[in-house]
Amino acid sequence: MSGTCVLVLDAEPLPPLDRLRGRARVVHADEQSLAGQLPAADVLLVWDFLSTAVREAWPGDGPRPRWVHTPSAGVDKLLPELAEDGRDTVLTNARGVFDQPIAEYVSGLVLAMAKDFHGSWEWQRQRQWRHRETIRVGGTRAVVVGSGPIGRAIGRTLLALGVTVELIGRTRRESDPEFGQVYAAGELDGLLGSADWVVCVAPLTEESRGLFDARTFARMKPGAHFINVGRGQHVVEDDLVEALVAHRIRGAALDVFDREPLPADSRLWDVPGLFVSPHMSGDTVGWRDDLAEQFLDNFDRWEAGEPLRNVVDKHLGYVPSKPAGPAR
Amino acid sequence: MSGTCVLVLDAEPLPPLDRLRGRARVVHADEQSLAGQLPAADVLLVWDFLSTAVREAWPGDGPRPRWVHTPSAGVDKLLPELAEDGRDTVLTNARGVFDQPIAEYVSGLVLAMAKDFHGSWEWQRQRQWRHRETIRVGGTRAVVVGSGPIGRAIGRTLLALGVTVELIGRTRRESDPEFGQVYAAGELDGLLGSADWVVCVAPLTEESRGLFDARTFARMKPGAHFINVGRGQHVVEDDLVEALVAHRIRGAALDVFDREPLPADSRLWDVPGLFVSPHMSGDTVGWRDDLAEQFLDNFDRWEAGEPLRNVVDKHLGYVPSKPAGPAR
């Protein structure tokens, strides 16, 4: 197998791939050189998972890698091109690595918003003692849009805080073991009016693009908070700004944006009630090692001719709950 | 029973005591008038639970109320005077009301510190996109000093986040149903070195006063965070400042202070890594109604000659886990 060529679309810091020594030839590409190097590659590791270079180089001329792995949960930077090339390229993702970190992040946001930590920080800056009453999180209601492993981990953590959680997936599922049921995407409108917390963690698909727009924000409660850890394109950002400025909802936190990094002159930086963080909700110390390890684990399977883990349904745009068939 | 005189040490807003109409005579006192009004009172409701006026008026001349209720968890503003007056005055507190709110607050602080929300807010102010790696809370260790209902609620919430929790009470208890065991106060030193989060929620007693001093902070890990939702006097504030400035610990959050309100010229307002909030960790919307309701519920028992709930052991300084005997 040492003839196997693993092409890495680089990002700093580079992945620790020592375990491949003697088993594969590791070749490095940047966004410019990628297209020219693809024909010689058996495997593509999209280490720079925020790059759109793969979509731009696809399908292109000549052979393509038979397996593409992205160390991210979302695969929207690779689709639809990888789905439409007529080849049986296997696409895998980082399903699992981000579940607990993002669940912690979102629960932290819910609690920080409920307890108005931001307000306390502002008063602290001004050396002013201003006692306020805060929100009791237990007994509130959350709608989590996205019923994959990250959405479920978020839901589980919120349940533990005493929050009533309604999970929304693509299709309705009755008798879910943890959440009672999973609602269908079309049921969102009916659930928004009673939600204190609306969390977006859906995969970005044609159906979910722009889901959170003026119409959606208008259906939320005036006291509601919105959190996006999905993709920036889920939100019509101008509509969110408008909803916050007009106090149609009380607050929001965005970890993802239509343009990343968020430009310094974006108006999103200083909207009252809006918390901006730089796409880091899942990135806990050691995350890159975990991501490399997950790829290497799948490489072992690839080498052994076993089915790969976390195979994405390229037409759905995510790993279905019931794993797809053999990968190779 | 309408001869019963309920004296209220007032604080704004006044408690809703309509339920007492026709059952008791409600008389209002302020800090100045309190001492003169005590002899005629059967029951004292210390609505201004941050006041020290009761200690100052105790024992004083003439009869005293047979029952004193404070709508707070801590009773340090009433002791030792109420314990030492030789009377059998029954003292009750607000045990229970603050458990879930403070557990939420502390969990929120842990998550906010782990995810560095404060850092993100600072970068947001500067319109700068600065990706960082954050702490994964699952798998970390917490020491919670205080094994009463609030400490247990905090521990329970942290357990749900995947944190290993070590609870410290006055005495060691084996085979605790939720925490495996409860450690004795003397075991704190040995546990500090491995704790990522050290939370103080103990009652303020002579043993716990000044517990968190230079010696204690020196035993913590350099990466540790300290949270105080107990009483300000648990902490030697200058020693905490010193530990933060010297990076002996990574961060701290204080909701309580030696002097409250914290004076505008206190150096605590702008110590790097220190989050200051104005004694509000338990105060969720409706908290005053809950506190009044709890007093009224006990008043029903008083009137019916039944044992009161939440009777404080005036020598221990808190409500023992096993309820004390009949109250009246």
XYZ file of C-alpha atoms in Angstrom:
656
model
C 0.000 0.000 0.000
C 2.939 2.377 0.198
C 2.010 3.328 -3.337
C -1.047 5.074 -1.901
C -0.844 8.817 -2.390
C -2.445 10.954 0.326
C -2.828 14.542 -0.775
C -3.243 17.099 2.021
C -4.797 20.499 1.397
C -2.666 22.320 3.913
C -3.578 24.631 6.723
C -1.375 25.622 9.628
C -0.566 23.810 11.824
C -0.093 20.726 9.620
C -1.684 17.450 10.712
C 0.453 14.932 12.607
C 0.514 12.071 10.078
C 3.605 10.202 11.255
C 1.587 7.033 11.462
C 1.423 6.951 7.654
C 5.193 6.636 7.268
C 6.020 3.630 5.131
C 2.349 3.115 4.382
C 1.540 6.033 2.128
C 3.177 8.873 0.269
C 1.992 12.150 1.785
C 1.946 15.051 -0.627
C 1.059 18.619 0.296
C -1.030 21.043 -1.720
C -2.140 24.615 -1.305
C -5.191 26.221 -2.869
C -3.238 27.109 -6.026
C -1.575 23.746 -6.618
C -4.502 21.550 -5.601
C -6.152 21.084 -9.019
C -2.890 19.993 -10.656
C -2.127 17.462 -7.922
C -5.548 15.821 -7.692
C -5.096 13.323 -10.563
C -2.190 11.584 -8.823
C -3.938 11.336 -5.430
C -5.742 8.291 -4.058
C -6.909 10.047 -0.924
C -7.568 13.731 -0.283
C -7.419 15.099 3.257
C -9.049 18.543 3.211
C -7.112 19.771 6.247
C -7.985 23.352 5.283
C -11.665 22.599 5.739
C -12.760 26.214 5.374
C -11.276 26.439 1.869
C -13.476 26.307 -1.226
C -10.554 25.154 -3.410
C -11.873 21.584 -3.671
C -15.206 22.715 -5.131
C -13.334 24.900 -7.588
C -11.042 22.069 -8.680
C -13.878 19.564 -9.095
C -14.468 17.607 -11.276
C -11.573 18.953 -13.407
C -9.463 16.862 -15.700
C -8.120 13.396 -15.097
C -8.676 10.951 -12.262
C -9.837 12.083 -8.833
C -9.099 10.611 -5.384
C -11.462 7.793 -4.536
C -11.739 8.998 -0.945
C -12.054 12.561 0.335
C -11.988 13.288 4.067
C -12.849 16.627 5.638
C -12.013 17.185 9.300
C -15.197 19.179 9.872
C -18.779 18.289 10.636
C -20.179 20.376 7.771
C -19.435 19.331 4.199
C -20.959 22.361 2.490
C -17.525 23.484 1.259
C -17.396 20.328 -0.909
C -20.927 20.042 -2.226
C -22.648 19.846 -4.605
C -19.574 19.339 -6.836
C -18.480 16.096 -5.188
C -22.005 14.724 -5.444
C -22.435 15.617 -9.086
C -19.249 14.328 -10.646
C -20.690 10.937 -11.522
C -17.884 9.144 -9.706
C -18.280 7.067 -6.598
C -15.845 9.180 -4.596
C -16.365 8.388 -0.941
C -16.713 11.442 1.291
C -16.172 11.189 5.053
C -16.334 13.832 7.768
C -15.463 14.512 11.416
C -18.740 13.322 12.863
C -18.382 12.902 16.617
C -15.339 15.022 17.415
C -17.306 18.224 17.934
C -20.387 16.885 19.725
C -19.431 17.458 23.342
C -17.419 20.676 22.818
C -20.223 22.361 20.873
C -22.828 21.130 23.354
C -20.779 22.749 26.118
C -20.411 25.932 24.112
C -24.120 26.264 23.395
C -25.108 25.462 26.985
C -22.594 28.044 28.109
C -24.161 30.614 25.791
C -27.646 29.811 27.091
C -26.507 30.222 30.691
C -24.423 33.331 29.964
C -27.395 34.944 28.242
C -29.812 33.901 30.990
C -27.522 35.231 33.713
C -26.555 38.312 31.678
C -22.831 37.855 32.181
C -22.260 40.319 29.386
C -24.249 42.963 31.267
C -22.251 42.273 34.408
C -19.004 42.651 32.475
C -20.160 45.990 31.159
C -21.085 47.203 34.668
C -17.780 45.896 35.971
C -15.931 47.995 33.390
C -17.814 50.980 34.755
C -17.170 49.977 38.403
C -20.881 49.977 39.071
C -22.766 47.618 41.368
C -26.048 46.932 39.567
C -28.058 44.070 40.920
C -30.499 42.570 38.379
C -32.856 39.635 38.292
C -31.883 36.943 35.827
C -33.580 34.136 33.932
C -34.047 30.745 35.518
C -32.996 28.294 32.797
C -34.740 25.283 34.307
C -38.269 25.230 32.947
C -37.500 27.191 29.780
C -37.943 25.753 26.272
C -35.411 25.255 23.507
C -35.828 24.397 19.856
C -32.690 22.831 18.392
C -32.667 22.792 14.590
C -30.454 19.887 13.614
C -30.873 16.352 14.900
C -27.424 14.967 14.085
C -24.977 14.010 16.810
C -24.085 17.627 17.641
C -27.734 18.683 17.884
C -28.462 15.675 20.042
C -25.511 16.433 22.334
C -26.736 20.018 22.684
C -30.224 18.763 23.447
C -28.936 16.308 26.012
C -26.969 18.985 27.869
C -29.928 21.363 27.876
C -32.194 18.574 29.154
C -29.778 18.101 32.053
C -30.246 21.789 32.886
C -33.994 21.260 33.119
C -34.801 22.761 29.718
C -37.608 21.297 27.624
C -35.979 20.447 24.291
C -37.621 20.112 20.906
C -35.294 18.688 18.283
C -35.914 19.332 14.595
C -34.591 17.008 11.909
C -35.263 16.595 8.220
C -38.074 14.157 8.807
C -40.328 13.401 11.743
C -39.317 10.519 13.981
C -41.686 9.224 16.634
C -40.543 7.618 19.869
C -37.019 8.947 19.957
C -35.305 7.309 22.948
C -33.917 10.575 24.341
C -36.210 13.326 23.115
C -39.558 11.614 22.864
C -39.817 12.611 19.235
C -37.932 14.512 16.577
C -39.963 17.101 14.677
C -39.843 17.610 10.933
C -38.345 20.735 9.405
C -41.806 21.896 8.368
C -42.900 21.969 11.992
C -40.408 24.673 12.977
C -42.841 27.563 12.540
C -45.297 26.068 14.994
C -42.631 25.528 17.637
C -40.910 28.926 17.434
C -43.573 30.855 19.310
C -42.979 29.066 22.594
C -39.189 28.762 22.458
C -36.925 30.733 24.777
C -33.819 29.468 22.981
C -33.579 28.742 19.254
C -30.378 26.950 18.291
C -29.248 26.333 14.715
C -26.853 23.421 14.229
C -28.249 22.046 10.982
C -26.125 20.957 8.048
C -26.140 23.608 5.332
C -28.295 22.355 2.484
C -30.448 24.040 -0.136
C -33.407 23.593 2.226
C -31.717 25.153 5.243
C -29.958 28.043 3.514
C -31.435 31.339 4.706
C -33.818 29.507 7.067
C -33.457 32.218 9.694
C -34.835 35.300 8.024
C -37.202 38.134 8.907
C -40.173 35.781 8.719
C -38.606 33.324 11.156
C -37.440 35.958 13.619
C -40.933 37.501 13.574
C -42.355 34.216 14.823
C -40.094 34.085 17.861
C -41.041 35.406 21.293
C -39.841 38.910 22.167
C -37.828 37.377 25.007
C -36.229 34.701 22.817
C -32.528 34.234 22.159
C -31.066 32.849 18.940
C -27.793 30.906 18.670
C -26.094 29.866 15.439
C -23.324 27.280 15.500
C -24.329 25.819 12.121
C -23.220 27.812 9.115
C -23.360 31.520 8.461
C -25.533 30.962 5.402
C -28.349 29.648 7.575
C -28.997 33.217 8.654
C -30.019 36.286 6.695
C -27.702 38.486 8.731
C -29.410 41.770 7.904
C -32.717 40.329 9.072
C -31.162 39.258 12.374
C -29.713 42.725 12.916
C -33.125 44.205 12.208
C -34.830 41.812 14.661
C -32.344 42.711 17.396
C -32.451 46.441 16.811
C -36.267 46.383 16.824
C -36.228 44.200 19.998
C -38.259 41.533 18.229
C -35.943 39.066 19.980
C -33.833 39.735 23.058
C -30.430 38.467 22.060
C -28.345 36.356 19.718
C -24.957 34.693 19.485
C -23.265 33.929 16.195
C -20.213 31.710 15.972
C -20.442 31.396 12.176
C -20.902 33.997 9.465
C -21.656 34.386 5.819
C -18.133 35.757 5.381
C -15.361 34.350 7.558
C -13.267 35.857 9.001
C -15.894 38.497 9.676
C -14.562 41.692 8.059
C -13.486 44.436 10.465
C -16.031 46.807 8.960
C -19.010 44.453 9.351
C -21.906 45.990 11.231
C -22.330 42.682 13.096
C -19.488 43.532 15.492
C -21.522 46.060 17.434
C -25.199 45.218 17.282
C -26.760 45.551 20.757
C -27.560 42.101 22.135
C -25.408 40.269 19.587
C -22.440 38.186 20.717
C -19.875 37.455 18.011
C -17.299 34.676 18.301
C -14.800 33.529 15.654
C -16.024 30.059 14.557
C -14.534 28.305 17.544
C -17.447 26.595 19.284
C -16.048 23.107 18.742
C -12.362 23.840 18.985
C -11.111 22.688 22.363
C -7.452 22.168 23.224
C -6.183 19.144 21.280
C -8.972 19.283 18.684
C -6.556 19.104 15.733
C -4.950 15.984 17.162
C -8.393 14.435 17.569
C -9.224 15.289 13.972
C -5.968 13.808 12.636
C -6.509 10.713 14.759
C -9.982 10.271 13.332
C -8.617 10.454 9.771
C -5.844 7.993 10.577
C -8.346 5.586 12.096
C -10.311 5.694 8.862
C -7.076 5.260 6.877
C -6.465 2.009 8.749
C -9.865 0.839 7.536
C -9.176 2.021 4.007
C -5.901 0.130 3.939
C -7.560 -3.001 5.327
C -10.390 -2.779 2.814
C -12.957 -2.263 5.561
C -15.938 0.086 5.377
C -15.061 3.647 6.322
C -16.680 5.430 9.219
C -18.704 8.644 8.870
C -19.531 8.267 5.202
C -21.486 11.305 4.035
C -24.589 10.906 1.898
C -23.479 13.385 -0.734
C -27.036 14.132 -1.798
C -28.365 14.703 1.733
C -25.243 16.601 2.719
C -24.539 14.787 5.964
C -23.947 11.348 7.485
C -27.363 9.716 7.826
C -28.241 8.338 11.257
C -28.248 4.848 9.830
C -24.792 4.418 8.321
C -24.561 4.101 4.579
C -23.381 0.833 3.049
C -19.802 -0.277 2.407
C -17.581 2.601 1.489
C -15.234 1.254 -1.043
C -54.171 34.281 65.938
C -54.861 37.766 64.596
C -53.127 38.992 67.721
C -49.871 37.688 66.220
C -47.529 40.531 65.425
C -45.275 40.021 62.396
C -42.489 42.576 62.294
C -40.857 43.090 58.904
C -37.400 44.599 58.580
C -38.114 46.372 55.347
C -36.261 46.395 52.057
C -37.615 47.549 48.743
C -39.696 46.123 47.173
C -41.790 45.090 50.176
C -42.875 41.458 50.449
C -46.371 40.521 49.248
C -47.963 39.469 52.562
C -51.650 39.832 51.659
C -52.234 36.272 52.783
C -51.686 37.396 56.379
C -54.642 39.779 56.339
C -56.983 38.996 59.240
C -54.469 36.496 60.576
C -51.696 38.701 61.837
C -50.834 42.308 62.406
C -47.983 43.251 60.064
C -45.722 46.008 61.364
C -42.837 47.519 59.434
C -39.448 48.467 60.806
C -36.324 50.018 59.382
C -32.805 49.648 60.725
C -33.273 52.565 63.091
C -36.641 51.584 64.531
C -36.050 47.832 64.713
C -34.699 47.584 68.265
C -37.621 49.516 69.719
C -40.180 47.395 67.904
C -38.759 43.965 68.700
C -40.362 43.531 72.140
C -43.885 43.666 70.706
C -43.194 41.236 67.840
C -44.025 37.534 67.820
C -42.391 36.887 64.475
C -39.565 38.750 62.746
C -39.225 38.596 58.971
C -35.745 39.881 58.092
C -36.769 40.958 54.586
C -33.644 43.133 54.410
C -31.477 40.067 54.747
C -28.232 41.935 54.039
C -28.745 44.212 57.028
C -26.810 43.727 60.253
C -29.452 45.580 62.284
C -30.787 42.396 63.890
C -27.376 41.468 65.328
C -27.020 44.983 66.627
C -30.455 44.931 68.292
C -29.905 41.528 69.870
C -30.457 40.546 72.645
C -31.470 44.045 73.799
C -34.131 44.768 76.363
C -37.495 43.126 76.756
C -39.050 40.149 75.001
C -37.883 39.008 71.558
C -39.831 37.346 68.736
C -40.038 33.595 69.188
C -39.471 33.028 65.497
C -37.068 34.814 63.165
C -37.117 34.105 59.429
C -34.460 35.281 56.977
C -35.205 34.977 53.256
C -31.589 34.063 52.499
C -29.605 30.860 52.570
C -26.823 32.308 54.714
C -27.611 33.289 58.315
C -24.276 34.915 59.089
C -25.930 38.332 59.411
C -27.845 36.997 62.461
C -25.232 34.933 64.257
C -23.769 34.483 66.794
C -26.104 36.892 68.630
C -29.267 34.844 68.002
C -27.526 31.700 69.177
C -26.147 33.241 72.330
C -29.145 34.977 73.795
C -30.189 32.022 75.917
C -33.697 32.037 74.461
C -35.161 29.326 72.290
C -35.844 31.685 69.388
C -36.447 29.579 66.308
C -34.456 30.691 63.258
C -35.510 29.612 59.762
C -33.986 30.401 56.394
C -34.640 30.212 52.650
C -33.144 26.771 52.134
C -34.187 25.454 48.721
C -35.156 28.618 46.858
C -31.659 29.338 45.565
C -30.458 25.817 44.768
C -31.276 25.612 41.067
C -30.597 29.296 40.218
C -27.145 29.253 41.829
C -26.333 25.881 40.271
C -27.160 27.386 36.888
C -25.090 30.470 37.643
C -22.021 28.505 38.684
C -22.276 26.110 35.731
C -22.610 29.133 33.490
C -19.458 30.627 35.003
C -17.559 27.374 34.513
C -18.601 27.180 30.863
C -18.032 30.899 30.234
C -14.534 30.642 31.692
C -13.772 27.420 29.801
C -14.956 28.894 26.519
C -13.403 32.303 27.256
C -16.548 34.269 26.453
C -14.988 37.247 28.156
C -12.044 37.117 25.780
C -14.387 36.889 22.815
C -16.308 39.928 24.073
C -13.094 41.876 24.330
C -12.073 40.922 20.789
C -15.568 41.746 19.573
C -15.226 45.253 21.025
C -12.051 45.584 19.007
C -13.664 44.117 15.861
C -10.983 41.463 15.721
C -11.411 37.862 14.606
C -9.185 35.853 16.955
C -9.726 32.137 16.892
C -8.578 30.374 20.081
C -8.713 26.861 21.446
C -10.876 26.503 24.515
C -11.192 24.120 27.451
C -13.270 20.987 27.173
C -15.307 20.928 30.388
C -16.167 17.229 30.213
C -13.373 15.347 31.958
C -12.266 18.247 34.165
C -12.424 18.155 37.972
C -14.279 20.401 40.389
C -14.058 20.785 44.144
C -17.230 22.252 45.622
C -16.772 23.531 49.179
C -20.210 23.323 50.763
C -22.364 20.215 50.810
C -25.734 21.795 51.576
C -28.551 21.831 49.024
C -26.945 24.590 46.927
C -23.583 22.849 46.834
C -25.281 19.603 45.914
C -27.267 21.279 43.145
C -24.061 22.797 41.766
C -22.379 19.401 41.933
C -25.282 17.716 40.184
C -25.233 20.197 37.317
C -21.479 19.875 36.897
C -21.775 16.077 36.938
C -24.261 16.349 34.073
C -21.611 18.266 32.121
C -19.183 15.381 32.566
C -17.178 17.023 35.347
C -15.766 14.900 38.165
C -17.105 16.506 41.333
C -15.659 16.351 44.836
C -17.977 17.780 47.455
C -16.623 19.058 50.762
C -18.784 19.262 53.874
C -18.065 19.779 57.543
C -17.635 16.081 58.186
C -16.822 13.119 55.990
C -19.754 11.063 54.743
C -19.194 7.738 53.019
C -21.508 6.294 50.392
C -23.272 9.479 49.382
C -26.008 8.466 46.902
C -25.078 11.130 44.333
C -21.414 11.920 44.866
C -20.003 8.651 46.128
C -18.693 10.391 49.211
C -18.513 13.801 50.803
C -15.071 14.877 51.969
C -14.347 16.564 55.291
C -13.213 20.183 55.459
C -9.738 19.055 56.492
C -9.345 17.161 53.222
C -9.558 20.294 51.075
C -5.804 20.806 50.841
C -5.258 17.368 49.389
C -7.943 17.866 46.734
C -6.979 21.350 45.560
C -3.971 20.287 43.525
C -6.008 18.365 40.981
C -9.022 20.677 40.698
C -9.726 22.703 37.575
C -12.631 24.499 39.290
C -12.818 25.396 42.961
C -16.251 26.599 44.032
C -17.034 28.112 47.425
C -20.669 27.861 48.534
C -20.119 27.110 52.220
C -22.025 28.751 55.039
C -19.928 31.446 56.693
C -18.780 30.141 60.061
C -15.738 30.776 62.201
C -14.129 27.732 60.570
C -14.752 28.879 57.003
C -13.945 32.584 57.416
C -10.836 33.438 55.415
C -10.576 29.860 54.131
C -9.405 31.047 50.719
C -6.152 32.814 51.423
C -2.638 32.876 49.970
C -1.945 29.404 51.318
C -5.039 27.954 49.658
C -4.483 29.673 46.324
C -0.883 28.456 46.317
C -2.131 24.880 46.423
C -4.292 25.248 43.332
C -3.165 24.365 39.805
C -1.859 27.244 37.682
C -4.741 26.561 35.280
C -7.405 26.528 37.997
C -10.380 28.837 38.279
C -11.957 29.930 41.558
C -15.636 30.843 42.025
C -17.157 32.333 45.180
C -20.933 32.374 45.620
C -20.707 31.848 49.384
C -19.854 34.943 51.378
C -17.228 37.577 50.775
C -15.577 36.814 54.104
C -14.623 33.352 52.892
C -11.938 34.977 50.759
C -8.934 37.070 51.701
C -9.475 39.393 48.783
C -5.950 40.783 48.668
C -4.573 37.246 48.484
C -6.861 36.432 45.572
C -5.740 39.548 43.710
C -2.149 38.570 44.318
C -2.741 35.007 43.062
C -4.365 36.320 39.871
C -1.765 38.987 39.189
C 1.035 36.456 39.698
C -0.804 33.917 37.482
C -0.820 31.379 40.273
C -4.383 30.621 39.154
C -5.939 31.395 35.789
C -9.164 33.118 36.691
C -11.803 33.823 39.296
C -15.377 34.987 39.632
C -16.717 36.680 42.745
C -20.421 37.247 43.282
C -19.957 38.155 46.968
C -17.557 40.519 48.684
C -16.273 41.517 52.062
C -17.957 44.896 51.554
C -21.220 45.032 49.625
C -21.977 46.921 47.514
C -18.382 46.777 46.337
C -17.089 50.365 46.604
C -16.405 52.120 43.320
C -12.756 52.582 44.271
C -12.128 48.903 45.060
C -9.200 47.432 43.154
C -11.284 44.280 42.577
C -13.161 45.900 39.699
C -10.240 45.645 37.291
C -8.033 42.722 38.206
C -7.103 40.760 35.053
C -8.931 37.440 35.030
C -11.417 38.445 37.729
C -15.134 38.584 36.980
C -17.174 40.679 39.411
C -20.951 40.384 39.732
C -23.216 42.119 42.261
C -24.424 39.336 44.608
C -27.069 38.112 42.204
C -26.252 34.460 41.527
C -29.506 33.184 43.003
C -31.798 36.007 42.054
C -33.923 34.925 39.149
C -37.092 36.668 38.014
C -39.761 36.110 40.677
C -37.269 35.261 43.420
C -38.793 37.695 45.901
C -42.229 36.156 45.396
C -40.743 32.719 45.990
C -39.105 33.954 49.177
C -42.322 35.531 50.471
C -44.237 32.375 49.580
C -41.758 30.281 51.533
C -42.200 32.494 54.602
C -45.993 32.360 54.291
C -45.909 28.591 54.005
C -43.965 28.459 57.262
C -46.390 30.949 58.788
C -49.220 28.523 58.051
C -47.313 25.895 60.027
C -46.596 28.346 62.848
C -50.252 29.231 63.102
C -51.261 25.563 63.073
C -48.683 24.718 65.712
C -46.812 22.445 63.321
C -43.021 22.156 63.125
C -41.447 24.819 60.923
C -39.435 23.986 57.834
C -35.774 24.964 57.400
C -34.950 25.382 61.056
C -31.349 26.551 61.382
C -29.038 24.975 63.926
C -27.894 28.266 65.420
C -24.632 26.799 66.628
C -23.711 25.131 63.347
C -24.914 28.132 61.359
C -27.047 26.290 58.835
C -29.921 23.830 58.475
C -28.506 20.370 59.147
C -29.171 17.719 56.514
C -31.282 15.828 58.987
C -33.959 18.291 60.065
C -33.854 19.530 63.634
C -36.678 18.631 65.986
C -40.017 20.407 66.479
C -39.747 24.097 65.971
C -41.975 25.586 68.537
